[in-house]
PDB file of C-alpha atoms in Angstrom:
ATOM      1  CA  UNK J   1       0.000   0.000   0.000  1.00 38.00           C
ATOM      2  CA  UNK J   2       1.271   3.483  -0.831  1.00 39.00           C
ATOM      3  CA  UNK J   3       2.406   5.755   1.949  1.00 41.00           C
ATOM      4  CA  UNK J   4      -0.437   7.873   3.312  1.00 41.00           C
ATOM      5  CA  UNK J   5      -0.227  11.514   2.311  1.00 41.00           C
ATOM      6  CA  UNK J   6       0.146  13.865   5.258  1.00 43.00           C
ATOM      7  CA  UNK J   7       1.362  11.102   7.549  1.00 46.00           C
ATOM      8  CA  UNK J   8       2.238  13.559  10.299  1.00 55.00           C
ATOM      9  CA  UNK J   9      -1.234  15.051  10.555  1.00 74.00           C
ATOM     10  CA  UNK J  10      -4.865  14.388  11.463  1.00 79.00           C
ATOM     11  CA  UNK J  11      -5.515  12.602   8.186  1.00 85.00           C
ATOM     12  CA  UNK J  12      -3.220   9.746   9.088  1.00 85.00           C
ATOM     13  CA  UNK J  13      -4.506   9.561  12.652  1.00 87.00           C
ATOM     14  CA  UNK J  14      -8.011   9.151  11.287  1.00 88.00           C
ATOM     15  CA  UNK J  15      -6.761   6.428   8.940  1.00 91.00           C
ATOM     16  CA  UNK J  16      -5.104   4.672  11.892  1.00 91.00           C
ATOM     17  CA  UNK J  17      -8.327   4.809  13.886  1.00 90.00           C
ATOM     18  CA  UNK J  18     -10.417   3.399  11.035  1.00 92.00           C
ATOM     19  CA  UNK J  19      -7.928   0.654  10.247  1.00 92.00           C
ATOM     20  CA  UNK J  20      -7.509  -0.199  13.918  1.00 92.00           C
ATOM     21  CA  UNK J  21     -11.260  -0.410  14.376  1.00 92.00           C
ATOM     22  CA  UNK J  22     -11.622  -2.797  11.463  1.00 93.00           C
ATOM     23  CA  UNK J  23      -8.638  -4.965  12.366  1.00 94.00           C
ATOM     24  CA  UNK J  24      -9.593  -5.307  16.030  1.00 94.00           C
ATOM     25  CA  UNK J  25     -13.169  -6.121  15.027  1.00 93.00           C
ATOM     26  CA  UNK J  26     -12.077  -8.762  12.508  1.00 92.00           C
ATOM     27  CA  UNK J  27      -9.085 -10.318  14.325  1.00 93.00           C
ATOM     28  CA  UNK J  28      -9.363  -9.293  17.971  1.00 93.00           C
ATOM     29  CA  UNK J  29      -7.150  -6.961  19.962  1.00 93.00           C
ATOM     30  CA  UNK J  30      -4.639  -9.628  20.995  1.00 93.00           C
ATOM     31  CA  UNK J  31      -4.118 -10.883  17.437  1.00 94.00           C
ATOM     32  CA  UNK J  32      -3.720  -7.481  15.793  1.00 91.00           C
ATOM     33  CA  UNK J  33      -0.143  -6.191  15.573  1.00 89.00           C
ATOM     34  CA  UNK J  34       1.123  -2.661  15.086  1.00 89.00           C
ATOM     35  CA  UNK J  35       3.070  -3.881  12.060  1.00 89.00           C
ATOM     36  CA  UNK J  36      -0.199  -5.098  10.545  1.00 90.00           C
ATOM     37  CA  UNK J  37      -1.842  -1.788  11.380  1.00 91.00           C
ATOM     38  CA  UNK J  38       0.972   0.222   9.780  1.00 89.00           C
ATOM     39  CA  UNK J  39       0.777  -1.858   6.618  1.00 89.00           C
ATOM     40  CA  UNK J  40      -2.963  -1.323   6.452  1.00 88.00           C
ATOM     41  CA  UNK J  41      -2.575   2.447   6.754  1.00 88.00           C
ATOM     42  CA  UNK J  42       0.394   2.566   4.358  1.00 86.00           C
ATOM     43  CA  UNK J  43       3.132   3.925   6.625  1.00 86.00           C
ATOM     44  CA  UNK J  44       6.298   2.563   8.182  1.00 81.00           C
ATOM     45  CA  UNK J  45       5.831   0.805  11.525  1.00 75.00           C
ATOM     46  CA  UNK J  46       8.001   3.390  13.272  1.00 79.00           C
ATOM     47  CA  UNK J  47       5.784   6.194  11.972  1.00 79.00           C
ATOM     48  CA  UNK J  48       2.885   4.893  14.043  1.00 82.00           C
ATOM     49  CA  UNK J  49       4.604   6.246  17.136  1.00 78.00           C
ATOM     50  CA  UNK J  50       4.097   9.770  15.830  1.00 81.00           C
ATOM     51  CA  UNK J  51       0.392   9.171  16.488  1.00 87.00           C
ATOM     52  CA  UNK J  52       0.000   6.463  19.143  1.00 86.00           C
ATOM     53  CA  UNK J  53       2.454   5.269  21.769  1.00 85.00           C
ATOM     54  CA  UNK J  54       1.111   1.713  22.146  1.00 90.00           C
ATOM     55  CA  UNK J  55      -1.547  -0.645  20.888  1.00 92.00           C
ATOM     56  CA  UNK J  56      -3.213  -0.267  24.286  1.00 94.00           C
ATOM     57  CA  UNK J  57      -3.524   3.470  23.735  1.00 94.00           C
ATOM     58  CA  UNK J  58      -5.273   2.872  20.419  1.00 94.00           C
ATOM     59  CA  UNK J  59      -7.815   0.522  21.992  1.00 95.00           C
ATOM     60  CA  UNK J  60      -8.452   2.930  24.835  1.00 96.00           C
ATOM     61  CA  UNK J  61      -8.955   5.894  22.498  1.00 94.00           C
ATOM     62  CA  UNK J  62     -11.336   3.946  20.258  1.00 95.00           C
ATOM     63  CA  UNK J  63     -13.514   2.832  23.161  1.00 96.00           C
ATOM     64  CA  UNK J  64     -13.362   6.157  25.007  1.00 96.00           C
ATOM     65  CA  UNK J  65     -14.300   8.202  21.959  1.00 93.00           C
ATOM     66  CA  UNK J  66     -17.139   5.827  21.128  1.00 94.00           C
ATOM     67  CA  UNK J  67     -18.722   6.181  24.566  1.00 95.00           C
ATOM     68  CA  UNK J  68     -18.169   9.943  24.681  1.00 96.00           C
ATOM     69  CA  UNK J  69     -19.927  10.267  21.335  1.00 94.00           C
ATOM     70  CA  UNK J  70     -22.703   8.035  22.627  1.00 94.00           C
ATOM     71  CA  UNK J  71     -23.177  10.334  25.625  1.00 96.00           C
ATOM     72  CA  UNK J  72     -23.032  13.495  23.535  1.00 96.00           C
ATOM     73  CA  UNK J  73     -25.635  12.329  21.050  1.00 95.00           C
ATOM     74  CA  UNK J  74     -27.879  10.920  23.780  1.00 96.00           C
ATOM     75  CA  UNK J  75     -27.962  14.234  25.619  1.00 96.00           C
ATOM     76  CA  UNK J  76     -28.905  15.933  22.369  1.00 96.00           C
ATOM     77  CA  UNK J  77     -31.689  13.390  21.787  1.00 96.00           C
ATOM     78  CA  UNK J  78     -33.075  13.965  25.294  1.00 96.00           C
ATOM     79  CA  UNK J  79     -32.857  17.756  25.119  1.00 95.00           C
ATOM     80  CA  UNK J  80     -36.256  19.378  25.630  1.00 93.00           C
ATOM     81  CA  UNK J  81     -37.999  16.195  26.765  1.00 95.00           C
ATOM     82  CA  UNK J  82     -39.869  16.617  30.068  1.00 95.00           C
ATOM     83  CA  UNK J  83     -42.156  13.640  30.687  1.00 96.00           C
ATOM     84  CA  UNK J  84     -40.475  10.349  31.655  1.00 97.00           C
ATOM     85  CA  UNK J  85     -42.313   8.462  28.904  1.00 96.00           C
ATOM     86  CA  UNK J  86     -41.081  10.925  26.279  1.00 96.00           C
ATOM     87  CA  UNK J  87     -37.545  10.666  27.628  1.00 97.00           C
ATOM     88  CA  UNK J  88     -37.643   6.875  27.638  1.00 97.00           C
ATOM     89  CA  UNK J  89     -39.036   6.786  24.111  1.00 97.00           C
ATOM     90  CA  UNK J  90     -36.282   9.150  22.956  1.00 97.00           C
ATOM     91  CA  UNK J  91     -33.645   7.057  24.738  1.00 98.00           C
ATOM     92  CA  UNK J  92     -34.822   3.873  23.039  1.00 97.00           C
ATOM     93  CA  UNK J  93     -35.049   5.475  19.597  1.00 97.00           C
ATOM     94  CA  UNK J  94     -31.581   6.955  19.909  1.00 96.00           C
ATOM     95  CA  UNK J  95     -29.923   3.822  21.294  1.00 96.00           C
ATOM     96  CA  UNK J  96     -31.398   1.535  18.654  1.00 95.00           C
ATOM     97  CA  UNK J  97     -30.694   3.901  15.759  1.00 94.00           C
ATOM     98  CA  UNK J  98     -27.125   4.551  16.880  1.00 93.00           C
ATOM     99  CA  UNK J  99     -26.311   0.891  17.386  1.00 91.00           C
ATOM    100  CA  UNK J 100     -27.626  -0.022  13.946  1.00 90.00           C
ATOM    101  CA  UNK J 101     -24.766   1.934  12.397  1.00 88.00           C
ATOM    102  CA  UNK J 102     -21.928   1.386  14.918  1.00 88.00           C
ATOM    103  CA  UNK J 103     -21.606  -2.385  15.035  1.00 86.00           C
ATOM    104  CA  UNK J 104     -17.807  -2.419  15.138  1.00 89.00           C
ATOM    105  CA  UNK J 105     -17.535   0.198  17.864  1.00 91.00           C
ATOM    106  CA  UNK J 106     -20.168  -1.507  20.002  1.00 90.00           C
ATOM    107  CA  UNK J 107     -18.608  -4.938  19.590  1.00 90.00           C
ATOM    108  CA  UNK J 108     -15.138  -3.713  20.537  1.00 93.00           C
ATOM    109  CA  UNK J 109     -16.395  -1.644  23.478  1.00 92.00           C
ATOM    110  CA  UNK J 110     -18.068  -4.752  24.897  1.00 90.00           C
ATOM    111  CA  UNK J 111     -15.804  -7.649  23.915  1.00 90.00           C
ATOM    112  CA  UNK J 112     -12.438  -5.949  24.393  1.00 94.00           C
ATOM    113  CA  UNK J 113     -13.193  -4.304  27.730  1.00 93.00           C
ATOM    114  CA  UNK J 114     -11.200  -7.104  29.328  1.00 93.00           C
ATOM    115  CA  UNK J 115      -8.158  -6.146  27.253  1.00 96.00           C
ATOM    116  CA  UNK J 116      -7.867  -2.700  28.815  1.00 96.00           C
ATOM    117  CA  UNK J 117      -5.207  -2.051  31.432  1.00 96.00           C
ATOM    118  CA  UNK J 118      -6.555  -1.302  34.937  1.00 96.00           C
ATOM    119  CA  UNK J 119      -6.376   2.503  34.733  1.00 96.00           C
ATOM    120  CA  UNK J 120      -7.968   2.579  31.284  1.00 96.00           C
ATOM    121  CA  UNK J 121     -10.537   0.009  32.332  1.00 96.00           C
ATOM    122  CA  UNK J 122     -11.633   2.135  35.276  1.00 96.00           C
ATOM    123  CA  UNK J 123     -12.086   5.214  33.102  1.00 96.00           C
ATOM    124  CA  UNK J 124     -14.157   3.342  30.532  1.00 96.00           C
ATOM    125  CA  UNK J 125     -16.322   1.719  33.196  1.00 96.00           C
ATOM    126  CA  UNK J 126     -16.985   5.177  34.649  1.00 96.00           C
ATOM    127  CA  UNK J 127     -18.077   6.453  31.237  1.00 96.00           C
ATOM    128  CA  UNK J 128     -20.320   3.433  30.728  1.00 95.00           C
ATOM    129  CA  UNK J 129     -21.754   4.083  34.168  1.00 96.00           C
ATOM    130  CA  UNK J 130     -22.591   7.647  33.161  1.00 96.00           C
ATOM    131  CA  UNK J 131     -24.556   6.347  30.177  1.00 96.00           C
ATOM    132  CA  UNK J 132     -26.372   3.767  32.300  1.00 97.00           C
ATOM    133  CA  UNK J 133     -27.162   6.494  34.827  1.00 96.00           C
ATOM    134  CA  UNK J 134     -28.997   8.510  32.169  1.00 97.00           C
ATOM    135  CA  UNK J 135     -31.437   5.622  31.747  1.00 97.00           C
ATOM    136  CA  UNK J 136     -31.665   4.929  35.483  1.00 97.00           C
ATOM    137  CA  UNK J 137     -32.605   8.562  36.114  1.00 97.00           C
ATOM    138  CA  UNK J 138     -35.357   8.395  33.499  1.00 97.00           C
ATOM    139  CA  UNK J 139     -36.780   5.258  35.100  1.00 97.00           C
ATOM    140  CA  UNK J 140     -36.470   6.758  38.571  1.00 97.00           C
ATOM    141  CA  UNK J 141     -38.306   9.902  37.517  1.00 97.00           C
ATOM    142  CA  UNK J 142     -41.035   7.797  35.937  1.00 97.00           C
ATOM    143  CA  UNK J 143     -41.504   5.796  39.125  1.00 96.00           C
ATOM    144  CA  UNK J 144     -41.532   8.944  41.285  1.00 96.00           C
ATOM    145  CA  UNK J 145     -44.180  10.554  39.071  1.00 95.00           C
ATOM    146  CA  UNK J 146     -46.307   7.414  38.839  1.00 94.00           C
ATOM    147  CA  UNK J 147     -45.766   6.871  35.111  1.00 95.00           C
ATOM    148  CA  UNK J 148     -43.642   3.748  35.481  1.00 96.00           C
ATOM    149  CA  UNK J 149     -43.815   0.647  37.615  1.00 95.00           C
ATOM    150  CA  UNK J 150     -40.348  -0.815  38.134  1.00 95.00           C
ATOM    151  CA  UNK J 151     -39.406  -3.396  40.761  1.00 92.00           C
ATOM    152  CA  UNK J 152     -35.699  -2.517  40.757  1.00 95.00           C
ATOM    153  CA  UNK J 153     -34.215   0.460  38.868  1.00 96.00           C
ATOM    154  CA  UNK J 154     -30.761  -1.071  38.436  1.00 96.00           C
ATOM    155  CA  UNK J 155     -32.069  -4.410  37.208  1.00 96.00           C
ATOM    156  CA  UNK J 156     -34.454  -2.659  34.812  1.00 96.00           C
ATOM    157  CA  UNK J 157     -31.616  -0.455  33.520  1.00 97.00           C
ATOM    158  CA  UNK J 158     -29.354  -3.402  32.734  1.00 96.00           C
ATOM    159  CA  UNK J 159     -32.226  -5.434  31.244  1.00 96.00           C
ATOM    160  CA  UNK J 160     -33.319  -2.631  28.918  1.00 97.00           C
ATOM    161  CA  UNK J 161     -29.766  -1.941  27.759  1.00 96.00           C
ATOM    162  CA  UNK J 162     -29.199  -5.636  27.074  1.00 94.00           C
ATOM    163  CA  UNK J 163     -32.416  -5.780  25.057  1.00 94.00           C
ATOM    164  CA  UNK J 164     -31.623  -2.695  22.997  1.00 95.00           C
ATOM    165  CA  UNK J 165     -27.964  -3.501  22.379  1.00 91.00           C
ATOM    166  CA  UNK J 166     -28.806  -7.075  21.396  1.00 89.00           C
ATOM    167  CA  UNK J 167     -29.891  -5.978  17.936  1.00 89.00           C
ATOM    168  CA  UNK J 168     -26.228  -5.602  16.933  1.00 85.00           C
ATOM    169  CA  UNK J 169     -26.025  -9.409  16.849  1.00 84.00           C
ATOM    170  CA  UNK J 170     -28.812  -9.859  14.324  1.00 86.00           C
ATOM    171  CA  UNK J 171     -29.560  -6.616  12.504  1.00 85.00           C
ATOM    172  CA  UNK J 172     -28.571  -6.462   8.838  1.00 83.00           C
ATOM    173  CA  UNK J 173     -29.547  -3.651   6.439  1.00 82.00           C
ATOM    174  CA  UNK J 174     -31.956  -4.791   3.735  1.00 80.00           C
ATOM    175  CA  UNK J 175     -33.881  -7.268   5.863  1.00 80.00           C
ATOM    176  CA  UNK J 176     -37.604  -7.675   6.421  1.00 85.00           C
ATOM    177  CA  UNK J 177     -38.366  -4.546   8.455  1.00 86.00           C
ATOM    178  CA  UNK J 178     -37.530  -0.897   8.003  1.00 89.00           C
ATOM    179  CA  UNK J 179     -35.329   0.819  10.575  1.00 91.00           C
ATOM    180  CA  UNK J 180     -38.364   2.786  11.710  1.00 93.00           C
ATOM    181  CA  UNK J 181     -40.329  -0.407  12.324  1.00 94.00           C
ATOM    182  CA  UNK J 182     -37.470  -1.891  14.352  1.00 94.00           C
ATOM    183  CA  UNK J 183     -37.233   1.248  16.476  1.00 95.00           C
ATOM    184  CA  UNK J 184     -41.012   1.238  17.011  1.00 95.00           C
ATOM    185  CA  UNK J 185     -40.950  -2.427  18.053  1.00 95.00           C
ATOM    186  CA  UNK J 186     -38.274  -1.745  20.660  1.00 96.00           C
ATOM    187  CA  UNK J 187     -40.129   1.317  21.942  1.00 96.00           C
ATOM    188  CA  UNK J 188     -43.242  -0.823  22.390  1.00 95.00           C
ATOM    189  CA  UNK J 189     -41.340  -3.555  24.211  1.00 95.00           C
ATOM    190  CA  UNK J 190     -39.650  -1.174  26.631  1.00 97.00           C
ATOM    191  CA  UNK J 191     -42.591   1.147  27.321  1.00 96.00           C
ATOM    192  CA  UNK J 192     -45.041  -1.716  27.838  1.00 94.00           C
ATOM    193  CA  UNK J 193     -42.563  -3.333  30.213  1.00 94.00           C
ATOM    194  CA  UNK J 194     -42.523  -0.370  32.614  1.00 95.00           C
ATOM    195  CA  UNK J 195     -46.046   1.017  32.186  1.00 92.00           C
ATOM    196  CA  UNK J 196     -48.412   0.105  35.063  1.00 87.00           C
ATOM    197  CA  UNK J 197     -51.183  -2.237  33.991  1.00 72.00           C
ATOM    198  CA  UNK J 198     -49.800  -2.837  30.498  1.00 52.00           C
ATOM    199  CA  UNK J 199     -51.063  -6.138  29.078  1.00 49.00           C
ATOM    200  CA  UNK J 200     -49.113  -8.208  26.552  1.00 44.00           C
ATOM    201  CA  UNK J 201     -52.249  -8.794  24.440  1.00 42.00           C
ATOM    202  CA  UNK J 202     -52.552  -5.058  23.893  1.00 39.00           C
ATOM    203  CA  UNK J 203     -49.331  -4.978  21.893  1.00 35.00           C
ATOM    204  CA  UNK J 204     -49.697  -4.772  18.150  1.00 37.00           C
ATOM    205  CA  UNK J 205     -48.265  -7.865  16.464  1.00 35.00           C
ATOM    206  CA  UNK J 206     -46.121  -7.333  13.358  1.00 35.00           C
ATOM    207  CA  UNK J 207     -47.086 -10.193  11.097  1.00 36.00           C
ATOM    208  CA  UNK J 208     -44.592 -11.712   8.704  1.00 36.00           C
ATOM    209  CA  UNK J 209     -45.431 -10.697   5.119  1.00 36.00           C
ATOM    210  CA  UNK J 210     -45.927 -13.280   2.416  1.00 35.00           C
ATOM    211  CA  UNK J 211     -42.693 -14.459   0.722  1.00 33.00           C
ATOM    212  CA  UNK J 212     -43.258 -12.303  -2.365  1.00 34.00           C
ATOM    213  CA  UNK J 213     -43.277  -9.096  -0.304  1.00 30.00           C
ATOM    214  CA  UNK J 214     -39.828  -7.561   0.175  1.00 32.00           C
ATOM    215  CA  UNK J 215     -39.301  -5.262   3.146  1.00 36.00           C
ATOM    216  CA  UNK J 216     -36.166  -3.848   4.714  1.00 37.00           C
ATOM    217  CA  UNK J 217     -34.399  -4.330   8.044  1.00 42.00           C
ATOM    218  CA  UNK J 218     -34.608  -7.275  10.420  1.00 43.00           C
ATOM    219  CA  UNK J 219     -32.835 -10.466  11.456  1.00 40.00           C
ATOM    220  CA  UNK J 220     -30.711 -12.234   8.895  1.00 38.00           C
ATOM    221  CA  UNK J 221     -31.720 -15.865   8.728  1.00 35.00           C
ATOM    222  CA  UNK J 222     -28.984 -18.398   8.244  1.00 34.00           C
TER     223      UNK J 222
END
């Protein structure tokens, strides 16, 4: 690969980040080498040290920036929302939409957490905790105002996040449902799960279309 133009500047750092993200996603943090990364970017191995000091630093920066962006965009999505139900709906819509397009970042942030050194691990866990706290506060407000019925805020927070993030394991563009339909389905699941007196039979069922009808979005069958 030809040497990257402007290898001392932001352009190369961005190329390193993108290549690192792809290589860690495809091969795992432990298996990826800096020599492999340099070859992918198109620079000499020694030139990497003009941008990152270690492979650990690269992993930390990728995960940290991902969660910071997650927090920034979430706060923007929640801005102006007052009622707990509106906040929760906005949280779900944002989380699902964001995770549809950030599969690599999400996978690395979850699967490679164990690869972080103690100091970096603690910082990332604190950032993740800040994101979880946003949801916990929404649920807590809903309970306090009588809009939600939740047995345990922490358990509900972790359960909802697991449900919403789970779509990264099955979502593929071009499947049966549109993105909007997938978001709506998750909103229904979460809101009905915390709304007092909600009955499962009240939920609208999305029926599978006949084979000759092509829709978009949804699980990829294998």
